[in-house]
Amino acid sequence: MTIADAERSVGSNTARSTATSEAVRRRTFAVISHPDAGKSTLTEALALHARVIQEAGAIHGKAGRKSTVSDWMDMEKARGISISSAALQFGYGGCVVNLLDTPGHADFSEDTYRVLAAVDCAVMLLDAAKGLEPQTMKLFDVCRHRGIPVLTVVNKWDRPGLEALELMDEIRERTGLEPTPLTWPVGIAGDFRGVLDRATGEFLRFTRTAGGATIAPEERVPAARAAVEEGEAWRTAVEESELLEAMGQVHEQSTFLGGITTPVLFGSAVLNFGVRQLLDTLLELAPPPGPRPDVEGTLRPLDRPFSAFVFKIQAGMDSAHRDRLAYVRVCSGVFERGTVVTHSATGRPFATKYAQQVFGRERETIDLAYPGDVVGLVNASALRVGDSLYVDEPVTFPPIPSFAPEHFAVCRAVDSGRYKQFRRGIEQLEQEGTVQVLRSDLRGDQAPVLAAVGPMQFEVAEHRMAGEFSAPVRLDRLDYSMARRTDRDWGKVLDRESGVEVLERTSDGALLALFAGNWRLARVQRDHPDAVLEPLVAASS
Ligand code: G4P
C-alpha cells in the first residue's frame, strides 16, 4: 500500500464513521395532511422554533405578508396551491431536522408518494374540527404501505372542534392505528389553555403572542397548582388521560415504529402552541436514518460509501433559475460536493460540482451531506426519478412505482414548426414524472397521449410546455379512465377490441391497455379470461 493509498483509506474510514454518527442525529420527515389543515403554517412554526426564521410568515407568507417561497410557478400562485416540493433543513437540540415539503393537492399525490419514499417518519396533521379527511387517509395509506411510522398532530385546537376523545376514536376506527396521546388538551377546542404532559403529569400553559408571529411562551405548572388555577378544565383533562391509560393508550416505541400505534400531540400551528413538543417528540421518538434495502432487499449499511436515490426532479422553478434539479436522498456514506459518483442505471460517471439545498427561493451550496439529507443536484439531465447514485460499491435502490393514471389526453403542438421544442418538452416532463407519456405507431410521435393521476397535472404540463419550452400545446381529453398492464401478444388482441386502446409507456416500455370504464374492462375480461391485465399501483395504495 502506498502512502497515498493509506491516507485515502484512513480518510474513508473517518468518512464512514462520520456517516454513522451524523445519521444518528438526523430526523427526516414529511407532513401529510388534507389541504387547509395547516401544513404551511406548521412548517413556518417549526422553522420559527428552530430559529431559521425570525417571524412566522417569512416562508410561506400568507396574505399581506412576504410572497411565498414554496410556490414557484405562476400557476401555483394563482391557484394558491403548492405543487413543487422542497426540503427545509435546520438544527434543533443538537440534531439536524430535514422537513420534506409535500404538495397538498390530491392531483399531485404521485409527487407526495415519491417524497414519502425519502422520509423515515411522517407527521399526520389533522384539523381538530374536521378530523380525518380524504387526502389525509390517502396519504396515510401510503405511509402504512411503506411502513413509515406516523406521528399525529391535532391542529387548530384554538378553534371550536370535535371532542378530543371522539377524535381518538376516529383515528382508531379509520386508520387502524391505536392513538397514544403524549399530551392531552386542557380546555375544550376553542378554549385552548395548554396541555397535560402525560409523561410527567404537569400542565404546560401556553400564552398567546400577537398574531402568533413569535414563539409562544410556555410555562410548566405542577399538577397541584394547575388544579387550583385551571379548575374544571384541568380535572377533565386528568380524568380523560386516566381513561386513556386504562385503555392502554400509552406510548410504546416498538409499536410506534412497527406501525401499530401513533403518538398524538395537540396544538395550534397558527398560535405556535404545541410546536416545541412536536420538535422534541421528533428528536426523541422519530427513527434516525437506517440502512436502506436495495432492489434485491439487501440492506446498504450507513457506513458504506456514498449512495443515494432520486426522489424528485424539478425544473423551471422560476424564471431566475431555469435549470433542472434532481433531489436525492442520501442513503449511506458522506456526500462530498465535487465527487464523481456513478449513475447506476447507465454506469456513467456523474459530476456533483453543483449541489444545492433548496427551500423555496432560497438556494445554498451544499458541500457535505449525510444519510437522511436531501441534496439538489443542478442540471442533472441524465437522472430520472428512482435512479440510484453511488461511489465505489454499486447499489441500485428499488424503483419508486408510478401510479395508475386515470386521466388521458392527446397532446399536440399548436405550432407544428416548433416540433423540436415540443419533443424536448414532452421528454423533459416525462423524465420529471410530471405526467406519464404513452405512444403508439398509430398515433405517431407528434401526438403522444399524456396520462395523469389528477387532471391538474395536465394544467401543469400545458403551462410548462408554453412557458418553458416555447411549445404551446393543445390537449384533447380521451374517454379512458382505467389502465392495465399487458404484454405484446395480448396487446395486439386487445387493441382490436372496441373501447380499448393499447399504448406503450415511454419511460419503461410497459404496454398499457386503456379502458373507457369498469364495465368495458369487465367485458374484455369475460371475453378473454386469459388476457394479461395487471393492475397498476393505485393512487391510494
Ligand atoms: P395548508 O398548507 O395545509 O393548506 O394550510 P395552511 O397552513 O395554508 O392553513 C390553512 C388555513 O388554516 C389558514 O387560514 C391558516 O391561517 C389556518 N390555520 C392554520 N393553523 C391554524 C391553527 O392552528 N388555528 C387556526 N385557527 N387556524 C389555523 P387562511 O384563512 O387560509 O389564511 P390566513 O389568512 O389566516 O393566513
XYZ file of C-alpha atoms and ligand atoms in Angstrom:
577
model
C 0.000 0.000 0.000
C 1.395 3.417 -0.928
C 1.308 6.354 1.497
C -1.369 7.939 -0.675
C -3.456 4.738 -0.517
C -3.013 4.555 3.253
C -4.103 8.181 3.615
C -7.101 7.554 1.419
C -8.036 4.514 3.427
C -7.784 6.399 6.742
C -9.815 9.215 5.165
C -12.556 6.889 4.009
C -12.729 5.131 7.371
C -13.191 8.505 9.016
C -15.866 9.395 6.495
C -17.669 6.125 7.225
C -17.766 6.595 10.950
C -18.863 10.193 10.360
C -21.731 8.929 8.192
C -22.969 6.743 11.025
C -22.588 9.337 13.763
C -24.204 12.043 11.632
C -27.074 9.731 10.679
C -27.900 9.184 14.333
C -28.615 12.880 14.757
C -30.766 13.209 11.655
C -34.552 13.194 11.529
C -36.048 13.192 8.062
C -39.801 13.551 7.876
C -42.722 14.984 5.928
C -46.052 16.423 6.983
C -49.071 14.781 5.401
C -52.422 16.470 5.553
C -55.535 17.437 3.704
C -55.273 20.913 2.119
C -56.007 23.659 4.641
C -55.249 21.570 7.730
C -52.355 23.966 8.354
C -49.301 22.301 6.816
C -47.723 25.543 5.602
C -48.481 27.241 8.901
C -46.931 24.363 10.815
C -43.832 24.435 8.593
C -43.487 28.113 9.416
C -43.936 27.460 13.097
C -41.312 24.699 13.074
C -38.864 26.959 11.280
C -39.617 29.691 13.782
C -38.877 27.366 16.689
C -35.694 26.227 15.063
C -34.809 29.905 14.627
C -34.444 29.511 10.851
C -36.777 32.445 10.509
C -37.364 35.307 12.898
C -41.053 35.675 12.363
C -43.794 33.368 11.161
C -44.888 34.264 7.651
C -41.381 34.506 6.244
C -41.533 31.246 4.334
C -44.994 30.652 3.087
C -46.125 34.220 3.654
C -49.867 34.411 3.822
C -51.985 37.314 2.689
C -50.302 40.627 3.325
C -47.010 39.069 4.234
C -43.998 38.405 2.038
C -44.536 36.357 -1.107
C -44.421 32.625 -0.647
C -41.156 30.862 -1.182
C -42.617 27.477 -1.781
C -44.918 28.484 -4.595
C -42.601 28.571 -7.529
C -44.790 28.646 -10.502
C -47.203 31.338 -11.526
C -49.891 28.736 -11.676
C -49.243 27.669 -8.147
C -49.524 31.257 -7.023
C -52.717 31.814 -8.928
C -54.309 28.708 -7.503
C -52.826 29.042 -4.052
C -51.535 25.508 -4.165
C -48.039 24.239 -3.796
C -47.109 21.724 -6.458
C -43.380 21.816 -6.033
C -41.725 20.083 -3.143
C -38.549 21.060 -1.427
C -36.705 20.370 1.789
C -36.099 22.555 4.777
C -33.096 21.675 6.906
C -32.466 23.079 10.341
C -30.613 22.332 13.503
C -32.575 21.700 16.680
C -31.458 20.363 20.032
C -28.173 19.046 18.673
C -29.947 17.250 15.806
C -30.402 18.054 12.148
C -34.015 18.038 11.038
C -34.919 17.563 7.372
C -38.503 18.528 6.675
C -39.541 17.487 3.188
C -42.368 19.502 1.720
C -45.224 17.673 0.030
C -47.828 19.093 -2.317
C -51.202 19.269 -0.640
C -53.453 18.787 -3.639
C -54.748 15.295 -4.355
C -53.903 15.585 -8.036
C -50.240 15.545 -7.134
C -50.381 12.543 -4.867
C -47.798 10.820 -7.029
C -45.303 13.549 -6.099
C -46.208 13.088 -2.465
C -45.667 9.357 -2.785
C -42.161 9.992 -4.094
C -41.387 12.315 -1.221
C -42.665 9.724 1.238
C -40.205 7.250 -0.281
C -37.458 9.524 1.017
C -38.551 10.034 4.647
C -38.164 7.999 7.829
C -41.272 9.300 9.572
C -44.457 11.205 8.756
C -46.442 13.740 10.744
C -50.166 13.382 10.094
C -51.720 16.778 10.630
C -55.438 16.879 11.387
C -57.798 19.805 11.581
C -59.476 19.499 15.001
C -62.855 20.400 13.523
C -62.650 18.048 10.552
C -60.756 15.010 11.753
C -59.581 12.599 9.093
C -60.218 13.983 5.629
C -59.939 12.127 2.299
C -56.448 13.281 1.381
C -55.159 12.538 4.889
C -56.497 8.999 4.573
C -54.953 8.526 1.154
C -51.554 9.680 2.334
C -51.855 7.706 5.494
C -52.435 4.578 3.378
C -49.201 5.319 1.560
C -47.368 5.511 4.888
C -48.822 2.204 6.006
C -47.928 0.628 2.683
C -44.337 1.806 3.001
C -44.064 1.029 6.706
C -43.445 4.651 7.686
C -44.111 5.401 11.375
C -46.712 8.136 11.820
C -46.921 10.835 14.469
C -50.274 12.607 14.692
C -50.791 16.296 15.409
C -54.294 17.602 16.069
C -54.112 21.195 14.863
C -56.352 24.253 15.277
C -57.301 23.415 18.874
C -57.745 27.158 19.385
C -60.941 26.878 17.361
C -64.143 25.011 18.179
C -63.849 21.451 17.003
C -64.575 17.829 17.789
C -64.040 16.378 21.234
C -60.574 15.025 21.848
C -61.824 11.544 22.786
C -64.044 11.492 19.717
C -61.017 12.293 17.560
C -59.076 9.421 19.115
C -61.951 7.062 18.258
C -61.926 8.311 14.700
C -58.187 7.738 14.339
C -58.520 4.219 15.692
C -61.539 3.309 13.604
C -60.441 4.784 10.336
C -56.695 4.202 10.294
C -56.495 1.081 12.408
C -53.706 2.773 14.372
C -54.023 2.921 18.142
C -53.603 6.579 19.178
C -51.291 7.066 22.154
C -51.543 10.749 23.118
C -48.359 12.220 24.585
C -50.153 15.408 25.537
C -53.821 15.993 26.253
C -55.593 19.320 25.779
C -56.611 21.357 28.773
C -59.679 23.310 27.761
C -62.086 22.226 25.030
C -61.391 23.007 21.368
C -61.801 26.761 21.081
C -60.648 27.406 24.653
C -57.088 26.151 24.425
C -55.133 26.852 27.605
C -52.372 24.341 27.312
C -51.735 20.636 27.507
C -51.304 17.976 30.116
C -47.913 16.363 29.650
C -48.915 12.730 30.138
C -45.361 11.587 30.858
C -44.860 13.955 33.821
C -48.442 14.817 34.794
C -47.601 18.523 34.606
C -49.521 21.295 32.890
C -47.859 23.151 30.020
C -49.533 26.522 29.863
C -49.343 28.389 26.566
C -49.571 32.137 26.244
C -50.672 33.831 23.048
C -48.386 36.307 21.320
C -49.531 38.998 18.915
C -50.745 37.274 15.743
C -48.821 34.126 16.685
C -45.826 35.593 14.890
C -43.310 34.756 17.576
C -42.717 31.739 19.787
C -45.496 31.393 22.328
C -44.191 31.454 25.912
C -44.757 28.235 27.765
C -44.954 27.641 31.481
C -44.550 24.257 33.178
C -47.037 24.131 36.049
C -47.114 21.347 38.687
C -50.366 19.344 38.753
C -51.480 20.633 42.178
C -51.232 24.261 41.089
C -52.856 23.503 37.724
C -55.829 22.002 39.588
C -56.282 25.245 41.511
C -55.691 27.576 38.594
C -57.494 25.706 35.805
C -60.278 24.105 37.828
C -62.777 22.034 35.839
C -60.741 22.095 32.596
C -57.773 20.532 34.394
C -59.880 17.915 36.168
C -61.478 16.864 32.874
C -58.076 16.561 31.205
C -56.729 14.434 34.056
C -59.805 12.181 34.048
C -59.658 11.684 30.303
C -55.945 10.980 30.438
C -56.559 8.342 33.111
C -59.235 6.828 30.920
C -56.747 6.605 28.063
C -54.275 4.937 30.356
C -56.868 2.406 31.492
C -57.489 1.614 27.825
C -53.763 1.073 27.296
C -53.291 4.175 25.161
C -49.771 4.743 26.325
C -46.807 5.308 24.067
C -44.544 2.397 23.338
C -41.635 2.883 20.976
C -41.708 -0.558 19.367
C -45.395 -0.386 18.436
C -44.932 3.138 17.082
C -42.030 2.037 14.865
C -43.973 -1.071 13.901
C -46.924 0.978 12.619
C -49.335 -0.238 15.293
C -49.651 2.951 17.341
C -49.400 6.657 16.628
C -48.316 9.145 19.285
C -50.646 12.161 19.309
C -49.970 15.803 20.151
C -52.393 18.696 20.334
C -51.557 22.162 19.130
C -52.319 25.269 17.225
C -49.815 25.978 14.473
C -51.064 29.496 13.973
C -50.511 30.352 17.652
C -47.308 28.275 17.827
C -48.825 26.148 20.566
C -47.517 22.609 20.783
C -44.855 23.136 18.152
C -41.924 22.738 20.522
C -43.465 19.469 21.747
C -43.593 18.275 18.161
C -39.919 19.060 17.583
C -38.905 17.436 20.865
C -41.006 14.386 20.049
C -39.437 14.067 16.617
C -35.996 14.143 18.196
C -36.927 11.675 20.860
C -39.144 9.213 19.010
C -38.756 9.515 15.232
C -36.291 6.973 13.859
C -32.984 8.248 12.507
C -31.957 7.092 9.030
C -31.119 3.407 8.977
C -29.721 1.015 6.384
C -31.913 1.014 3.266
C -32.801 -2.091 1.269
C -31.580 -2.254 -2.304
C -33.621 -3.655 -5.165
C -32.858 -7.207 -4.017
C -33.737 -6.461 -0.411
C -30.127 -6.392 0.831
C -29.537 -3.591 3.303
C -26.970 -0.948 2.436
C -25.273 -0.137 5.752
C -24.883 3.549 6.593
C -21.117 3.290 6.734
C -20.699 2.033 3.163
C -19.533 4.555 0.571
C -21.932 7.230 -0.627
C -25.223 6.139 -2.142
C -28.462 7.979 -2.800
C -31.605 7.822 -4.902
C -33.506 10.458 -6.827
C -36.983 11.068 -5.437
C -37.895 14.245 -7.221
C -36.947 16.133 -10.357
C -37.821 19.770 -10.531
C -37.324 22.068 -13.446
C -38.265 25.587 -14.404
C -38.921 26.526 -10.817
C -38.859 30.198 -11.563
C -37.654 32.432 -14.331
C -34.481 33.359 -12.422
C -33.404 29.712 -12.210
C -34.365 27.950 -15.410
C -32.489 24.828 -14.533
C -33.274 21.309 -13.578
C -32.701 19.897 -10.148
C -32.666 16.282 -9.147
C -33.316 15.871 -5.441
C -31.572 12.888 -3.955
C -31.859 11.406 -0.512
C -28.530 10.264 0.851
C -28.751 6.619 1.988
C -25.192 5.789 3.000
C -21.778 7.381 3.347
C -20.885 11.024 3.050
C -21.806 13.215 0.121
C -18.911 15.486 -0.771
C -19.606 18.072 -3.398
C -17.355 17.645 -6.400
C -17.066 13.883 -6.045
C -17.728 11.968 -9.231
C -20.441 9.418 -8.498
C -21.771 6.609 -10.683
C -25.265 6.629 -12.133
C -26.472 3.112 -11.520
C -28.930 2.993 -14.450
C -26.276 3.742 -17.080
C -22.993 3.052 -15.282
C -21.908 6.522 -16.354
C -19.986 8.932 -14.123
C -21.864 11.903 -12.806
C -20.111 15.046 -11.528
C -21.585 16.676 -8.447
C -19.959 20.057 -8.694
C -23.237 21.906 -8.357
C -25.084 20.686 -5.324
C -27.646 22.767 -3.542
C -30.017 22.857 -0.700
C -33.281 24.361 -1.795
C -36.220 25.619 0.093
C -38.476 27.735 -1.998
C -36.455 30.536 -3.497
C -33.595 30.119 -1.092
C -30.682 28.180 -2.526
C -27.441 27.384 -0.821
C -24.478 25.339 -1.941
C -24.094 22.080 -0.047
C -20.563 20.803 0.444
C -21.295 17.845 2.677
C -24.362 15.758 3.347
C -25.074 12.627 5.367
C -27.652 9.831 5.389
C -31.151 11.294 5.612
C -30.147 14.583 3.998
C -31.526 15.888 0.738
C -29.229 17.264 -1.940
C -30.411 19.110 -5.032
C -28.139 18.267 -7.958
C -28.207 21.004 -10.548
C -28.673 20.284 -14.252
C -28.761 16.584 -13.680
C -30.336 15.975 -17.065
C -29.421 12.280 -17.178
C -31.223 11.452 -13.948
C -34.781 10.182 -13.618
C -36.972 9.704 -10.585
C -35.996 6.491 -8.798
C -32.422 6.397 -10.149
C -29.590 5.442 -7.814
C -26.161 7.025 -7.468
C -23.176 5.547 -5.719
C -19.445 5.730 -5.124
C -17.177 2.662 -5.368
C -19.619 -0.039 -4.273
C -22.518 -0.408 -6.732
C -26.071 -0.321 -5.441
C -29.484 0.041 -7.023
C -32.367 1.066 -4.791
C -35.895 -0.134 -5.597
C -37.748 1.899 -8.220
C -40.471 4.236 -6.992
C -43.656 2.875 -8.539
C -45.715 5.167 -10.708
C -49.407 5.379 -10.015
C -52.229 4.102 -12.145
C -53.246 7.011 -14.356
C -56.938 7.787 -14.561
C -56.905 10.721 -16.963
C -55.672 10.686 -20.529
C -55.251 13.376 -23.168
C -53.720 13.578 -26.639
C -51.098 16.285 -26.769
C -50.264 18.175 -29.965
C -48.054 21.182 -30.643
C -50.154 24.200 -31.582
C -47.402 25.294 -33.961
C -46.109 22.309 -35.913
C -42.980 24.310 -36.771
C -41.925 24.004 -33.138
C -41.811 20.230 -33.133
C -38.232 20.087 -31.816
C -39.172 22.142 -28.755
C -42.309 20.055 -28.378
C -40.319 16.795 -28.327
C -37.824 18.196 -25.858
C -40.552 19.460 -23.538
C -42.516 16.205 -23.561
C -39.361 14.227 -22.890
C -38.474 16.505 -20.002
C -41.915 16.322 -18.399
C -41.840 12.571 -18.707
C -38.417 12.309 -17.057
C -39.526 14.502 -14.196
C -42.619 12.392 -13.723
C -44.899 15.407 -14.230
C -47.043 13.216 -16.480
C -46.659 9.746 -17.942
C -46.187 9.687 -21.712
C -47.749 6.968 -23.858
C -47.256 6.378 -27.566
C -48.330 4.081 -30.377
C -47.342 3.767 -34.019
C -50.892 4.572 -34.940
C -50.947 7.890 -33.126
C -47.350 8.762 -34.009
C -44.839 10.810 -32.045
C -46.477 14.098 -32.999
C -49.483 13.188 -30.879
C -48.442 11.345 -27.738
C -51.003 10.550 -25.071
C -50.347 12.124 -21.678
C -51.533 10.137 -18.687
C -52.144 11.584 -15.244
C -53.384 10.654 -11.804
C -55.111 14.019 -11.398
C -56.233 16.443 -14.117
C -54.287 19.323 -12.626
C -51.136 17.577 -13.819
C -52.313 18.381 -17.361
C -52.567 22.044 -16.472
C -49.007 21.989 -15.210
C -47.837 20.245 -18.391
C -49.680 22.736 -20.589
C -48.371 25.682 -18.613
C -44.795 24.481 -18.731
C -44.826 23.499 -22.391
C -45.836 27.044 -23.310
C -43.806 28.960 -20.720
C -40.656 26.930 -20.501
C -40.265 25.126 -23.783
C -41.943 27.732 -26.007
C -44.085 24.994 -27.479
C -47.735 25.705 -26.661
C -49.824 22.561 -26.847
C -53.420 21.533 -27.316
C -54.727 18.783 -25.104
C -57.720 16.726 -26.190
C -59.117 14.618 -23.408
C -59.758 10.953 -24.136
C -62.616 8.924 -22.726
C -60.467 6.338 -20.975
C -60.358 6.176 -17.218
C -58.500 2.945 -16.450
C -55.196 1.381 -17.396
C -53.986 -2.189 -17.097
C -50.576 -3.564 -17.942
C -50.482 -6.184 -20.665
C -47.889 -7.986 -22.800
C -47.023 -7.829 -26.503
C -49.182 -10.781 -27.591
C -52.264 -9.737 -25.686
C -51.588 -6.117 -26.618
C -52.286 -6.970 -30.271
C -55.511 -8.787 -29.391
C -56.812 -6.117 -27.011
C -56.016 -3.274 -29.383
C -58.634 -4.690 -31.757
C -61.404 -4.508 -29.143
C -63.692 -1.520 -29.273
C -63.353 0.966 -26.403
C -59.829 -0.309 -25.710
C -56.504 1.120 -26.843
C -53.024 -0.233 -26.205
C -50.126 2.192 -25.874
C -46.517 1.966 -24.796
C -45.273 3.935 -21.793
C -42.087 5.627 -22.944
C -40.385 5.647 -19.543
C -40.223 1.861 -19.146
C -41.626 0.354 -22.335
C -44.610 -1.091 -20.444
C -47.678 -1.769 -22.567
C -50.803 -0.226 -21.099
C -54.295 -1.139 -22.199
C -56.670 1.775 -21.648
C -60.363 1.218 -20.970
C -63.276 3.581 -21.030
C -64.502 2.235 -17.687
C -65.008 -0.694 -15.422
C -67.750 -2.280 -17.467
C -65.559 -2.250 -20.577
C -62.725 -3.891 -18.685
C -65.132 -6.466 -17.245
C -66.396 -7.330 -20.722
C -62.918 -7.754 -22.120
C -62.009 -9.947 -19.158
C -65.113 -12.023 -19.754
C -64.366 -12.427 -23.470
C -60.654 -13.089 -22.879
C -60.357 -14.752 -19.482
C -56.649 -15.489 -20.044
C -55.686 -11.946 -21.076
C -52.768 -10.416 -19.209
C -54.305 -7.388 -17.498
C -52.303 -6.472 -14.416
C -53.494 -3.637 -12.229
C -51.001 -0.780 -11.817
C -50.224 0.757 -8.428
C -53.399 2.559 -7.440
C -53.133 6.137 -6.226
C -54.451 5.093 -2.870
C -52.271 2.059 -2.270
P -52.228 24.012 4.216
O -50.819 24.396 3.965
O -52.378 22.700 4.914
O -53.117 24.097 3.028
O -52.858 25.032 5.270
P -52.387 26.487 5.686
O -51.193 26.438 6.544
O -52.339 27.349 4.478
O -53.609 26.872 6.617
C -54.931 26.928 6.132
C -55.718 27.944 6.936
O -55.809 27.481 8.281
C -55.063 29.300 7.013
O -56.095 30.241 7.089
C -54.327 29.268 8.337
O -54.111 30.533 8.880
C -55.288 28.460 9.164
N -54.632 27.784 10.280
C -53.511 27.021 10.271
N -53.233 26.579 11.511
C -54.202 27.045 12.320
C -54.472 26.933 13.717
O -53.757 26.299 14.467
N -55.580 27.580 14.178
C -56.400 28.298 13.374
N -57.453 28.894 13.911
N -56.183 28.443 12.065
C -55.102 27.829 11.544
P -56.434 31.190 5.861
O -57.626 31.950 6.251
O -56.499 30.389 4.602
O -55.168 32.079 5.739
P -54.710 33.280 6.720
O -55.092 34.476 6.009
O -55.376 33.057 8.020
O -53.242 33.125 6.850
